[in-house]
PDB file of C-alpha atoms in Angstrom:
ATOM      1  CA  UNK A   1     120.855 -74.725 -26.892  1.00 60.00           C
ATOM      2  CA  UNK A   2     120.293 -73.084 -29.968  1.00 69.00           C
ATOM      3  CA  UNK A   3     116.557 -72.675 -31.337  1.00 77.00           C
ATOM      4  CA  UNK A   4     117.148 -73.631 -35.111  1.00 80.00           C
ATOM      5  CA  UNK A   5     114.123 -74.243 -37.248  1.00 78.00           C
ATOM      6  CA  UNK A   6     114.437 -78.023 -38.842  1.00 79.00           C
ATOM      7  CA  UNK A   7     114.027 -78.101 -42.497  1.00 77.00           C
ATOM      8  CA  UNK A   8     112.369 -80.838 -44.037  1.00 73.00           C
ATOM      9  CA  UNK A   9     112.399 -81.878 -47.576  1.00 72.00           C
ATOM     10  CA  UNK A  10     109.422 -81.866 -48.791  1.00 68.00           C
ATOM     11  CA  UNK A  11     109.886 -83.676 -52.538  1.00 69.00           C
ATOM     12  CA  UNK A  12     106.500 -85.087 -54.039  1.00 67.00           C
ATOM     13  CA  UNK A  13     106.629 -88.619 -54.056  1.00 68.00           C
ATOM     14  CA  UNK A  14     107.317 -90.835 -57.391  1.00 73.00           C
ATOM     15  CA  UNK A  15     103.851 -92.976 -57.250  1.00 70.00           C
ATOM     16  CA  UNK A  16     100.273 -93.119 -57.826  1.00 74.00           C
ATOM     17  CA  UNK A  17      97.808 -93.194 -54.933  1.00 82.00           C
ATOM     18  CA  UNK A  18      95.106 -95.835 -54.790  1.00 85.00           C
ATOM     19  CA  UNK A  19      92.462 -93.848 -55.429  1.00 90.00           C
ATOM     20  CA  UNK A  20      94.511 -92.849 -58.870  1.00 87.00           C
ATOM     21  CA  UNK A  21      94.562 -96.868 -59.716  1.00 89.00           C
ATOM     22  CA  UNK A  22      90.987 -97.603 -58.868  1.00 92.00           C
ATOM     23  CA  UNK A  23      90.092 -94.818 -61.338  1.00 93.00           C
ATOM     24  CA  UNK A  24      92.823 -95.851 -63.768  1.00 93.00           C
ATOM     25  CA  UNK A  25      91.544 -99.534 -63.657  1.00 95.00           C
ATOM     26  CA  UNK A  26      87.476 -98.898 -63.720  1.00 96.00           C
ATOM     27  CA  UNK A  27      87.775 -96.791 -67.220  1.00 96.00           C
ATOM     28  CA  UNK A  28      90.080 -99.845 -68.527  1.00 96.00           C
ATOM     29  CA  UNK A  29      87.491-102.267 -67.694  1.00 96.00           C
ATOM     30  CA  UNK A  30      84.786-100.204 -69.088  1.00 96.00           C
ATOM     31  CA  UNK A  31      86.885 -99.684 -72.530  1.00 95.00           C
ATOM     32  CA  UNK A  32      87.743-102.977 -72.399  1.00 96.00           C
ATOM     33  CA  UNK A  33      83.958-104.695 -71.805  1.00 96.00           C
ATOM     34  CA  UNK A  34      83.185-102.051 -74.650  1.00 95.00           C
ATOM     35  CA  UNK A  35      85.326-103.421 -76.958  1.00 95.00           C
ATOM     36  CA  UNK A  36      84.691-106.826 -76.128  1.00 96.00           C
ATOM     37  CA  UNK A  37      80.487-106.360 -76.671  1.00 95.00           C
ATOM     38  CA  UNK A  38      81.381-104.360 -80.353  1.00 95.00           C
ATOM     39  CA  UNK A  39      83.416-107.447 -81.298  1.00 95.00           C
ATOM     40  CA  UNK A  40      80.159-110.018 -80.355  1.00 92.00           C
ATOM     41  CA  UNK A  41      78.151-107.989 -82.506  1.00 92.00           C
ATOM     42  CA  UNK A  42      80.440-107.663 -84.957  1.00 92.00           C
ATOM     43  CA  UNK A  43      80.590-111.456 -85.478  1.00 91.00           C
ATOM     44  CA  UNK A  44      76.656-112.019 -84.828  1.00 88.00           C
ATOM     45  CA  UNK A  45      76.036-109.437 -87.580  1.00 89.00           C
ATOM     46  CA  UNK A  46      78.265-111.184 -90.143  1.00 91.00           C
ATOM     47  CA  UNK A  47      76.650-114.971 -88.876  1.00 89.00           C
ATOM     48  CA  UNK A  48      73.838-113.476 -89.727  1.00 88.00           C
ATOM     49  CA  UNK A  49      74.552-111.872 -93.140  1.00 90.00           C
ATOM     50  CA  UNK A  50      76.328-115.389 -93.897  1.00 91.00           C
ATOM     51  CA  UNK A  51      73.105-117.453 -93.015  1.00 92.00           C
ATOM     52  CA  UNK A  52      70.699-114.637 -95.448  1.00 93.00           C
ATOM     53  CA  UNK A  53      73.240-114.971 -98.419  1.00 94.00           C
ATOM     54  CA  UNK A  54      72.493-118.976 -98.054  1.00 92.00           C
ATOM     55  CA  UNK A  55      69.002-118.415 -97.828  1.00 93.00           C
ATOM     56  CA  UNK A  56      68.724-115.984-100.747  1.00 94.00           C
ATOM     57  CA  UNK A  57      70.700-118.640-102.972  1.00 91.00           C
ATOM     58  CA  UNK A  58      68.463-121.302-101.898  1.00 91.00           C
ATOM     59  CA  UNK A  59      65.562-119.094-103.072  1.00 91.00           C
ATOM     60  CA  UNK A  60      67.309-117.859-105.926  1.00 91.00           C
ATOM     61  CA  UNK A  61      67.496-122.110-106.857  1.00 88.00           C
ATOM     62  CA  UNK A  62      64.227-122.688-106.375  1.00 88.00           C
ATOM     63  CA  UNK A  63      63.138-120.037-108.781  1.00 89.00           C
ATOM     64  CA  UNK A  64      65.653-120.686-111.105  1.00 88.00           C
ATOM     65  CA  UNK A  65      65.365-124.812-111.624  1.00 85.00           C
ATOM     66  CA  UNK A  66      61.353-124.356-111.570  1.00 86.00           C
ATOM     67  CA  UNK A  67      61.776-121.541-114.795  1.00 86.00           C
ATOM     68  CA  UNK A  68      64.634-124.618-116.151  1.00 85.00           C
ATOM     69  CA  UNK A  69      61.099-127.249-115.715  1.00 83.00           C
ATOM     70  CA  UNK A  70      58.502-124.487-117.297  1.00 82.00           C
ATOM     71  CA  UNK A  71      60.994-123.778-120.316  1.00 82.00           C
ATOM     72  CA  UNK A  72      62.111-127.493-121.048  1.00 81.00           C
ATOM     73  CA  UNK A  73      58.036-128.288-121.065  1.00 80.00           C
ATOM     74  CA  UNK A  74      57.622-125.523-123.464  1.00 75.00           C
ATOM     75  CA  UNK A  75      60.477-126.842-125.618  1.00 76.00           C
ATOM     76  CA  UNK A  76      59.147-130.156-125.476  1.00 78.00           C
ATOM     77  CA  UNK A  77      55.204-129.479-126.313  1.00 71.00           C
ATOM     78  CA  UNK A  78      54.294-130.141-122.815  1.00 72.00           C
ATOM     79  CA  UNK A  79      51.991-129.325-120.375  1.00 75.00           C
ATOM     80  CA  UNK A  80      53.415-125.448-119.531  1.00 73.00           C
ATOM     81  CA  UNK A  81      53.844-126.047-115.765  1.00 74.00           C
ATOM     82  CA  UNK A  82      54.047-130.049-115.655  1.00 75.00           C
ATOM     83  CA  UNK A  83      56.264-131.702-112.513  1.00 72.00           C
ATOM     84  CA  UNK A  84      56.277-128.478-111.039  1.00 72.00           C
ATOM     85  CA  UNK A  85      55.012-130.083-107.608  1.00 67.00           C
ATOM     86  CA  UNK A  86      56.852-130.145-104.347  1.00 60.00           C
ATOM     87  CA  UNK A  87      56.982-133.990-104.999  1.00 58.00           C
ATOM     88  CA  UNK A  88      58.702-133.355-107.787  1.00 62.00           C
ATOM     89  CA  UNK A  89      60.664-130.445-107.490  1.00 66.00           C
ATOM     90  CA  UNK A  90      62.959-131.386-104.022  1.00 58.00           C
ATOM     91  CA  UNK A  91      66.133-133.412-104.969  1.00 55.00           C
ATOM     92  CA  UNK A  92      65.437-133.323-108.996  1.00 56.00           C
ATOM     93  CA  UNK A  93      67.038-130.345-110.847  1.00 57.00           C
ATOM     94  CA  UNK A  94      67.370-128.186-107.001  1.00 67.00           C
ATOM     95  CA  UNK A  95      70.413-128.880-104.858  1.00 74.00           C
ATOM     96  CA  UNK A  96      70.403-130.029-101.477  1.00 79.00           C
ATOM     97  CA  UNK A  97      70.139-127.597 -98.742  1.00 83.00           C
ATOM     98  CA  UNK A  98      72.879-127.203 -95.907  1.00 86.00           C
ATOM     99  CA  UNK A  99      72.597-128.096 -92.610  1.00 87.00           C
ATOM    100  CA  UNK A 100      69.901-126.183 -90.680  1.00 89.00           C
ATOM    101  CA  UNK A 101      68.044-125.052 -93.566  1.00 92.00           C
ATOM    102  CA  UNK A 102      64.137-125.596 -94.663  1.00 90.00           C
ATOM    103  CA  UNK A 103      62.762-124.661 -98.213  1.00 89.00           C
ATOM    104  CA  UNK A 104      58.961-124.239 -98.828  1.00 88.00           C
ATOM    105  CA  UNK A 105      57.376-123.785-101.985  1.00 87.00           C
ATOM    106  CA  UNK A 106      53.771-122.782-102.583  1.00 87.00           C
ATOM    107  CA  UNK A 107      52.615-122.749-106.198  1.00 85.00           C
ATOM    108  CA  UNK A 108      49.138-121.281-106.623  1.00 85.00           C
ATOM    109  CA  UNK A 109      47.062-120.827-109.881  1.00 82.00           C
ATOM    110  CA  UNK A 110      46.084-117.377-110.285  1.00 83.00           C
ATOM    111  CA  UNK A 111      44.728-117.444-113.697  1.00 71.00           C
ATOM    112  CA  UNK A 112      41.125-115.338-114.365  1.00 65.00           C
ATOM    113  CA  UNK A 113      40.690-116.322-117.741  1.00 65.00           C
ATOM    114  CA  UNK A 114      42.330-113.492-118.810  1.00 66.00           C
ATOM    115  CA  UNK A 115      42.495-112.466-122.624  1.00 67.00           C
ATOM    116  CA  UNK A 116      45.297-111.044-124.436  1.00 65.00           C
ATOM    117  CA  UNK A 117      44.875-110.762-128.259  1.00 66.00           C
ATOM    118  CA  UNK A 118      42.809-114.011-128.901  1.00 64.00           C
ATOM    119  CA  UNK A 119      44.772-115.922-126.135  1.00 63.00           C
ATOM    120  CA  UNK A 120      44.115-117.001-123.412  1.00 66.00           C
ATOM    121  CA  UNK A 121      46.753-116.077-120.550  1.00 69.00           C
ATOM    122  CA  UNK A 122      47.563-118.466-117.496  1.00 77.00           C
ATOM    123  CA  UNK A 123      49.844-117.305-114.860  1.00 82.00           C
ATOM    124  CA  UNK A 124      51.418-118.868-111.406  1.00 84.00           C
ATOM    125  CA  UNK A 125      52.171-117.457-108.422  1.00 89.00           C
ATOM    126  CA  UNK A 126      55.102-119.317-106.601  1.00 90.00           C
ATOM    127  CA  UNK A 127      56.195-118.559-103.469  1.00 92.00           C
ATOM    128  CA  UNK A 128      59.597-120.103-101.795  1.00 91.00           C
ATOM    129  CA  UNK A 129      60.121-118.958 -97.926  1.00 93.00           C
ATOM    130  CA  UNK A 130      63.481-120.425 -96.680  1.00 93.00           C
ATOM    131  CA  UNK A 131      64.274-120.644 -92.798  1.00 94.00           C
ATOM    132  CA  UNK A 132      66.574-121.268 -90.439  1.00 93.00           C
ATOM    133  CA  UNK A 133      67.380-121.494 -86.642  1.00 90.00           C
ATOM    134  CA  UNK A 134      69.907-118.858 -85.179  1.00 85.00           C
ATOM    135  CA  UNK A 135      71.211-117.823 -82.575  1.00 82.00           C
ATOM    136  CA  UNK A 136      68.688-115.969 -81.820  1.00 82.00           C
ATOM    137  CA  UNK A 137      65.791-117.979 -82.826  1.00 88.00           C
ATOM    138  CA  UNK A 138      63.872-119.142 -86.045  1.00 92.00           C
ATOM    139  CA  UNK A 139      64.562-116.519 -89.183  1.00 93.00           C
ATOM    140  CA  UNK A 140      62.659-116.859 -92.220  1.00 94.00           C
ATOM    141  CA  UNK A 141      63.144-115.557 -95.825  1.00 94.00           C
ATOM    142  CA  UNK A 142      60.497-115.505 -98.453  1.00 95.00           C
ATOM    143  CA  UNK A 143      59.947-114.165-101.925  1.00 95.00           C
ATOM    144  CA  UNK A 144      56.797-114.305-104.588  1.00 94.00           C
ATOM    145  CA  UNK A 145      57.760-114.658-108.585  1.00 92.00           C
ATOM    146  CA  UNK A 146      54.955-115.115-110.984  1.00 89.00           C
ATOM    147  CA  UNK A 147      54.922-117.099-113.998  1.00 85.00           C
ATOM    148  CA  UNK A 148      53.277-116.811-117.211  1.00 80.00           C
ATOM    149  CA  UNK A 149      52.097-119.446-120.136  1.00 75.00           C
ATOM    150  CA  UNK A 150      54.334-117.423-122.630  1.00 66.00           C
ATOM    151  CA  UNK A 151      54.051-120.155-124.776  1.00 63.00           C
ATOM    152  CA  UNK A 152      50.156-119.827-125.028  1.00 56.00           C
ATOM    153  CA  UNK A 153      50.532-116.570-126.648  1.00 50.00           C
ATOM    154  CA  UNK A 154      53.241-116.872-129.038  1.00 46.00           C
TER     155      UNK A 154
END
């Protein structure tokens, strides 16, 4: 009997060991949950920047058909700020608002009696606020213009 030492081959094995794929699969879930919360924001950022561009138009058109009303009544000899009202104003000369939207618009008289060469001048602050419901909850949107009797002076 002969007293040989056995050799064994001792080649690393061709696989991964679970440990290795628990690892592997926890960072790809965290990339991938990662990626996934970026790309919600991502689309709730441009909803939102969508909804504000609406708003600022619907602002911009409130401003914009209540200087068309002031400048026709100057035209026409009339009373300066005539059918200016919120009666009047919604649905005459403005456009109808989309879906989901609400347009305010405060018109206050802020004239002191104040006297610029001989005339007297009259001025109006108007305010428009614009909101909306989002996902989130209730934006709003508001700017202040003022308007002068230009027509009083000149």
């Amino acid at each position: 009997m002969s007293l040989q030492p056995k050799t064994y081959n001792l080649k690393p094995k061709n696989g991964f060991t679970l440990i290795e794929v628990v690892v592997s699969l926890a960072i790809l879930t965290t990339v991938m949950l990662s990626l996934h919360f970026v790309a919600q924001m991502a689309v709730r950022s441009w909803d939102t920047a969508q909804k504000r561009s609406v708003a600022y138009n619907i602002i911009q058109d409130a401003v914009e058909s209540i200087r068309n009303i002031r400048d026709n009544n100057v035209a026409t000899a009339s009373e300066w700020f005539a059918g200016t009202d919120n009666a009047s104003l919604n649905g005459v000369l403005m456009k109808p608002l989309p879906a989901g939207f609400t347009r305010d618009i405060v018109i206050t008289d802020i004239s002191s009696g104040i006297i610029y060469d001989g005339a007297t001048i009259f001025k109006k602050k108007v305010i428009v606020t614009v909101s909306w419901t989002d996902k989130i909850g209730k934006k709003t949107l508001s700017e202040t213009t003022y308007f002068t009797d230009w027509k009083g002076k000149y």
